[in-house]
Tab-separated table of C-alpha atoms in Angstrom:
chain	number	residue	atom	x	y	z
X	110	MET	CA	-49.362	34.770	-15.478
X	111	GLY	CA	-46.401	32.398	-15.459
X	112	LYS	CA	-43.417	33.140	-13.405
X	113	PRO	CA	-43.625	37.066	-13.219
X	114	SER	CA	-40.633	39.081	-13.957
X	115	LEU	CA	-39.563	41.687	-11.349
X	116	SER	CA	-38.449	45.291	-11.232
X	117	PHE	CA	-37.342	47.237	-8.251
X	118	ILE	CA	-37.355	50.982	-8.120
X	119	ILE	CA	-35.124	52.641	-5.571
X	120	PRO	CA	-35.819	56.328	-5.235
X	121	PHE	CA	-32.525	57.926	-4.136
X	122	ARG	CA	-30.780	61.199	-3.794
X	123	ASP	CA	-28.031	61.814	-1.260
X	124	ASP	CA	-28.307	65.428	-0.241
X	125	ASP	CA	-25.856	65.322	2.672
X	126	GLY	CA	-23.502	62.436	1.895
X	127	THR	CA	-24.854	60.149	4.468
X	128	ARG	CA	-26.794	57.775	2.425
X	129	THR	CA	-24.621	56.284	-0.275
X	130	ALA	CA	-22.645	53.734	1.725
X	131	VAL	CA	-25.838	52.019	2.976
X	132	LYS	CA	-27.436	52.298	-0.416
X	133	GLU	CA	-24.552	50.566	-2.205
X	134	TRP	CA	-24.444	47.805	0.489
X	135	ILE	CA	-28.208	47.175	0.208
X	136	VAL	CA	-28.205	47.208	-3.708
X	137	ALA	CA	-25.390	44.670	-3.792
X	138	ARG	CA	-27.337	42.449	-1.449
X	139	TRP	CA	-30.554	42.705	-3.300
X	140	THR	CA	-28.731	42.145	-6.628
X	141	HIS	CA	-27.133	39.016	-5.444
X	142	HIS	CA	-30.411	37.460	-4.325
X	143	PHE	CA	-32.467	38.616	-7.318
X	144	PRO	CA	-30.016	38.576	-10.144
X	145	ASP	CA	-32.713	38.390	-12.846
X	146	ALA	CA	-34.548	41.492	-11.432
X	147	GLU	CA	-34.188	45.013	-12.706
X	148	MET	CA	-32.639	47.207	-10.119
X	149	ILE	CA	-33.472	50.845	-11.086
X	150	ILE	CA	-31.962	53.522	-8.853
X	151	GLN	CA	-33.643	56.777	-9.733
X	152	SER	CA	-33.308	60.443	-8.583
X	153	ASP	CA	-35.959	63.118	-8.912
X	154	ASP	CA	-35.893	66.500	-10.635
X	155	GLY	CA	-33.383	68.239	-8.419
X	156	GLY	CA	-36.029	70.418	-6.628
X	157	MET	CA	-36.038	71.059	-2.943
X	158	PRO	CA	-36.808	68.974	-0.964
X	159	PHE	CA	-36.263	65.648	-2.601
X	160	SER	CA	-39.371	64.206	-4.244
X	161	LYS	CA	-39.645	60.467	-3.746
X	162	THR	CA	-42.856	60.473	-5.831
X	163	LEU	CA	-41.151	62.061	-8.958
X	164	ALA	CA	-38.230	59.687	-8.620
X	165	ILE	CA	-40.742	56.660	-8.339
X	166	ASN	CA	-42.743	57.868	-11.471
X	167	SER	CA	-39.514	58.392	-13.460
X	168	GLY	CA	-38.321	55.036	-12.319
X	169	PHE	CA	-41.497	53.275	-13.311
X	170	ALA	CA	-41.105	54.500	-16.913
X	171	ARG	CA	-37.794	52.473	-17.099
X	172	THR	CA	-39.251	49.221	-15.715
X	173	THR	CA	-40.354	46.213	-17.809
X	174	GLY	CA	-41.233	43.712	-15.040
X	175	ASP	CA	-44.631	42.216	-14.497
X	176	VAL	CA	-44.293	42.961	-10.794
X	177	VAL	CA	-42.778	46.148	-9.525
X	178	GLY	CA	-41.302	46.844	-6.074
X	179	ILE	CA	-41.009	50.237	-4.564
X	180	LEU	CA	-37.963	49.756	-2.348
X	181	ASP	CA	-36.245	52.196	0.039
X	182	CYS	CA	-32.503	52.298	-0.335
X	183	ASP	CA	-31.909	51.144	3.351
X	184	VAL	CA	-34.262	48.227	3.616
X	185	TRP	CA	-33.756	44.458	3.738
X	186	ILE	CA	-36.203	41.595	4.002
X	187	GLU	CA	-35.497	37.905	3.714
X	188	PRO	CA	-35.670	36.817	0.053
X	189	GLU	CA	-38.349	34.166	0.673
X	190	HIS	CA	-40.603	36.824	1.885
X	191	THR	CA	-40.285	38.783	-1.259
X	192	ARG	CA	-40.628	35.724	-3.368
X	193	GLU	CA	-43.825	34.870	-1.419
X	194	ALA	CA	-45.359	38.241	-2.213
X	195	VAL	CA	-44.339	38.038	-6.008
X	196	ASN	CA	-45.897	34.552	-6.119
X	197	LEU	CA	-49.136	35.692	-4.499
X	198	ILE	CA	-49.430	38.477	-7.181
X	199	GLY	CA	-48.411	36.148	-9.976
X	200	ARG	CA	-51.052	33.535	-9.133
X	201	GLY	CA	-53.671	36.197	-8.791
X	202	LYS	CA	-54.059	35.494	-5.014
X	203	ALA	CA	-53.568	39.267	-3.989
X	204	PRO	CA	-54.158	42.435	-5.781
X	205	TRP	CA	-50.826	43.761	-4.415
X	206	VAL	CA	-48.729	43.019	-1.329
X	207	ARG	CA	-47.064	44.726	1.541
X	208	PRO	CA	-44.550	41.912	2.588
X	209	ALA	CA	-43.962	42.935	6.131
X	210	SER	CA	-45.953	44.187	9.003
X	211	LYS	CA	-43.124	45.038	11.366
X	212	VAL	CA	-39.961	47.106	10.882
X	213	TYR	CA	-36.790	46.578	12.934
X	214	ARG	CA	-34.908	49.912	12.671
X	215	LEU	CA	-31.186	49.339	13.262
X	216	ASN	CA	-29.189	51.849	15.485
X	217	ALA	CA	-25.976	53.585	14.085
X	218	GLU	CA	-23.617	51.015	15.688
X	219	ALA	CA	-25.421	47.959	14.382
X	220	THR	CA	-25.548	49.423	10.913
X	221	ALA	CA	-21.913	50.347	10.887
X	222	ARG	CA	-20.954	46.801	11.841
X	223	LEU	CA	-23.210	45.319	9.249
X	224	ILE	CA	-22.048	47.288	6.196
X	225	ALA	CA	-18.368	46.779	7.247
X	226	GLN	CA	-18.940	43.254	6.209
X	227	ASP	CA	-19.519	41.631	2.831
X	228	PRO	CA	-22.925	42.353	1.566
X	229	LEU	CA	-23.654	38.542	1.259
X	230	VAL	CA	-23.170	37.695	4.826
X	231	PRO	CA	-26.183	36.180	6.567
X	232	PHE	CA	-28.167	38.759	8.347
X	233	PRO	CA	-27.342	38.723	12.091
X	234	PRO	CA	-29.957	37.344	14.612
X	235	ARG	CA	-32.402	39.908	15.989
X	236	GLN	CA	-31.038	41.397	19.247
X	237	ARG	CA	-33.073	44.133	20.923
X	238	SER	CA	-29.872	46.086	21.668
X	239	ASP	CA	-29.292	46.393	17.915
X	240	PHE	CA	-32.579	48.349	17.350
X	241	GLU	CA	-33.423	51.853	18.104
X	242	SER	CA	-37.172	50.959	17.470
X	243	ILE	CA	-39.396	48.128	16.450
X	244	ARG	CA	-42.661	49.538	14.790
X	245	LYS	CA	-45.485	48.758	12.413
X	246	VAL	CA	-44.508	49.139	8.717
X	247	TRP	CA	-45.703	52.173	6.851
X	248	GLY	CA	-43.821	51.988	3.471
X	249	LEU	CA	-40.312	50.795	2.805
X	250	LEU	CA	-41.248	48.054	0.406
X	251	HIS	CA	-44.540	47.594	-1.634
X	252	LEU	CA	-44.898	45.053	-4.454
X	253	PHE	CA	-47.655	45.275	-7.191
X	254	PRO	CA	-48.460	44.230	-10.799
X	255	ARG	CA	-47.499	47.145	-13.167
X	256	GLU	CA	-51.155	47.521	-14.011
X	257	ALA	CA	-51.855	48.602	-10.370
X	258	PHE	CA	-49.483	51.504	-10.724
X	259	GLU	CA	-51.053	52.485	-14.056
X	260	ALA	CA	-54.491	52.330	-12.418
X	261	ILE	CA	-53.486	55.122	-9.957
X	262	GLY	CA	-51.520	57.118	-12.480
X	263	GLY	CA	-48.380	56.814	-10.535
X	264	TYR	CA	-47.568	58.659	-7.330
X	265	ASP	CA	-49.013	62.088	-6.643
X	266	PRO	CA	-46.120	64.600	-7.632
X	267	ARG	CA	-47.489	67.126	-5.139
X	268	PHE	CA	-45.731	65.278	-2.331
X	269	ARG	CA	-42.177	66.461	-1.835
X	270	GLY	CA	-39.878	65.500	0.930
X	271	TRP	CA	-40.475	62.559	3.253
X	272	GLY	CA	-43.877	62.057	4.682
X	273	GLY	CA	-47.326	60.995	3.604
X	274	GLU	CA	-46.597	59.798	0.085
X	275	ASP	CA	-46.580	56.091	0.894
X	276	TRP	CA	-49.841	56.145	2.730
X	277	ALA	CA	-51.436	58.158	-0.094
X	278	ALA	CA	-50.288	55.552	-2.545
X	279	ILE	CA	-51.727	52.829	-0.278
X	280	ASP	CA	-55.029	54.470	-0.129
X	281	ALA	CA	-55.158	55.175	-3.844
X	282	MET	CA	-54.111	51.636	-4.805
X	283	ASP	CA	-56.482	49.870	-2.329
X	284	THR	CA	-59.363	52.123	-3.669
X	285	LEU	CA	-58.660	51.969	-7.403
X	286	TRP	CA	-57.054	48.590	-7.833
X	287	GLY	CA	-57.937	46.437	-4.829
X	288	HIS	CA	-57.061	46.056	-1.149
X	289	HIS	CA	-53.535	44.798	-0.479
X	290	VAL	CA	-52.434	41.755	1.466
X	291	MET	CA	-50.074	42.327	4.329
X	292	LEU	CA	-47.837	39.429	5.234
X	293	PRO	CA	-46.797	38.841	8.904
X	294	HIS	CA	-42.999	39.196	8.340
X	295	GLY	CA	-40.430	41.665	9.638
X	296	LEU	CA	-38.021	43.733	7.598
X	297	TYR	CA	-34.787	45.667	8.564
X	298	HIS	CA	-34.418	49.446	8.116
X	299	LEU	CA	-30.745	50.468	8.352
X	300	HIS	CA	-29.732	53.499	10.155
X	301	HIS	CA	-29.157	56.963	8.668
X	302	PRO	CA	-28.518	60.329	10.455
X	303	ARG	CA	-31.525	62.500	11.658
X	304	LEU	CA	-31.863	66.117	12.482
X	305	SER	CA	-33.948	67.886	15.130
X	306	ASN	CA	-36.809	70.004	13.890
X	307	GLU	CA	-38.284	73.124	15.564
X	308	ALA	CA	-40.349	70.936	17.938
X	309	GLY	CA	-37.242	69.098	19.014
X	310	GLU	CA	-38.336	65.902	17.337
X	311	SER	CA	-36.033	63.588	15.449
X	312	VAL	CA	-36.536	63.729	11.768
X	313	TRP	CA	-34.747	62.593	8.574
X	314	VAL	CA	-33.015	64.989	6.129
X	315	GLY	CA	-35.974	66.016	4.002
X	316	GLN	CA	-38.699	64.944	6.319
X	317	THR	CA	-41.456	67.556	6.362
X	318	THR	CA	-44.973	68.235	7.544
X	319	ARG	CA	-45.818	70.073	4.288
X	320	ASN	CA	-47.728	67.076	2.979
X	321	VAL	CA	-50.108	66.709	6.029
X	322	ASP	CA	-53.231	68.270	4.375
X	323	LEU	CA	-52.690	66.347	1.125
X	324	ARG	CA	-52.338	63.128	3.075
X	325	ARG	CA	-55.581	63.728	4.845
X	326	ARG	CA	-57.438	64.201	1.607
X	327	TYR	CA	-56.267	60.785	0.400
X	328	SER	CA	-57.338	59.342	3.733
X	329	ALA	CA	-60.772	60.922	3.340
X	330	ALA	CA	-61.121	59.593	-0.191
X	331	ARG	CA	-60.245	55.961	0.640
X	332	ASP	CA	-62.760	53.404	-0.560
X	333	ASP	CA	-64.620	56.090	-2.669
X	334	PRO	CA	-63.420	55.395	-6.296
X	335	GLU	CA	-64.986	58.541	-7.701
X	336	ALA	CA	-63.406	60.875	-5.172
X	337	MET	CA	-60.082	59.095	-5.255
X	338	ARG	CA	-59.976	59.230	-9.054
X	339	GLU	CA	-60.621	62.903	-9.036
X	340	LEU	CA	-57.935	63.553	-6.304
X	341	VAL	CA	-55.332	61.603	-8.279
X	342	MET	CA	-56.262	63.309	-11.480
X	343	GLU	CA	-55.991	66.683	-9.764
X	344	GLY	CA	-52.442	65.886	-8.683
X	345	HIS	CA	-51.257	65.014	-12.117
X	346	ARG	CA	-52.826	68.051	-13.722
X	347	GLN	CA	-50.842	70.358	-11.343
X	348	GLN	CA	-47.498	68.705	-11.656
X	349	PRO	CA	-45.581	71.215	-9.425
X	350	GLY	CA	-41.815	71.445	-9.990
X	351	GLY	CA	-40.784	72.504	-6.497
X	352	GLU	CA	-38.244	75.062	-5.547
X	353	ARG	CA	-34.757	75.011	-7.244
X	354	ASP	CA	-31.356	75.423	-5.746
């Protein structure tokens, strides 16, 4: 593969009006730094809660890039780290790549200051007071050759709401395509409002525990290609539509 072409899929639906400003700022920034990349912003089927998996699958059908990135609408990583990941894939040095191992989650005040500026400003230095947490990365940005997505048949449409879908895709792609390479970089996750669930925990709009059992099945099938292939096929046979407003 020569210099690979790049497509980003940004699954997005703003159910409560709190996500659009950050999304527009982030998309403008990514578009500036990757002007030749496809930037596909894709919603789902309108069911409740939001289905990131259906949005990703629909978005993938619109891509043409050799390398595809699943990018959350509120995430930034320095361009050279993304290019490093794409280059590894293009040279056949990695089956697919998670380009960061740590996420710096900005608080509301730091996010508001940031998006009040031009999207092209240099990202501010990391200051602990700007972050509500610093954690290991679970999803947020994955980069892979399009054949890897085809190998797993896309994301499992049984996942609805936020929770479990990224880890299931990691297990499926590692098992059916090849184990990913994780790079030792950090990425930024801009703030968006949260709610309190019945247990008093802080959760995002649409975050749910409904996916826990399915997520565990993917974990159990990891590194067992036959079991993983059957689990993936099962999901795509069922194709649930979700509840409608």
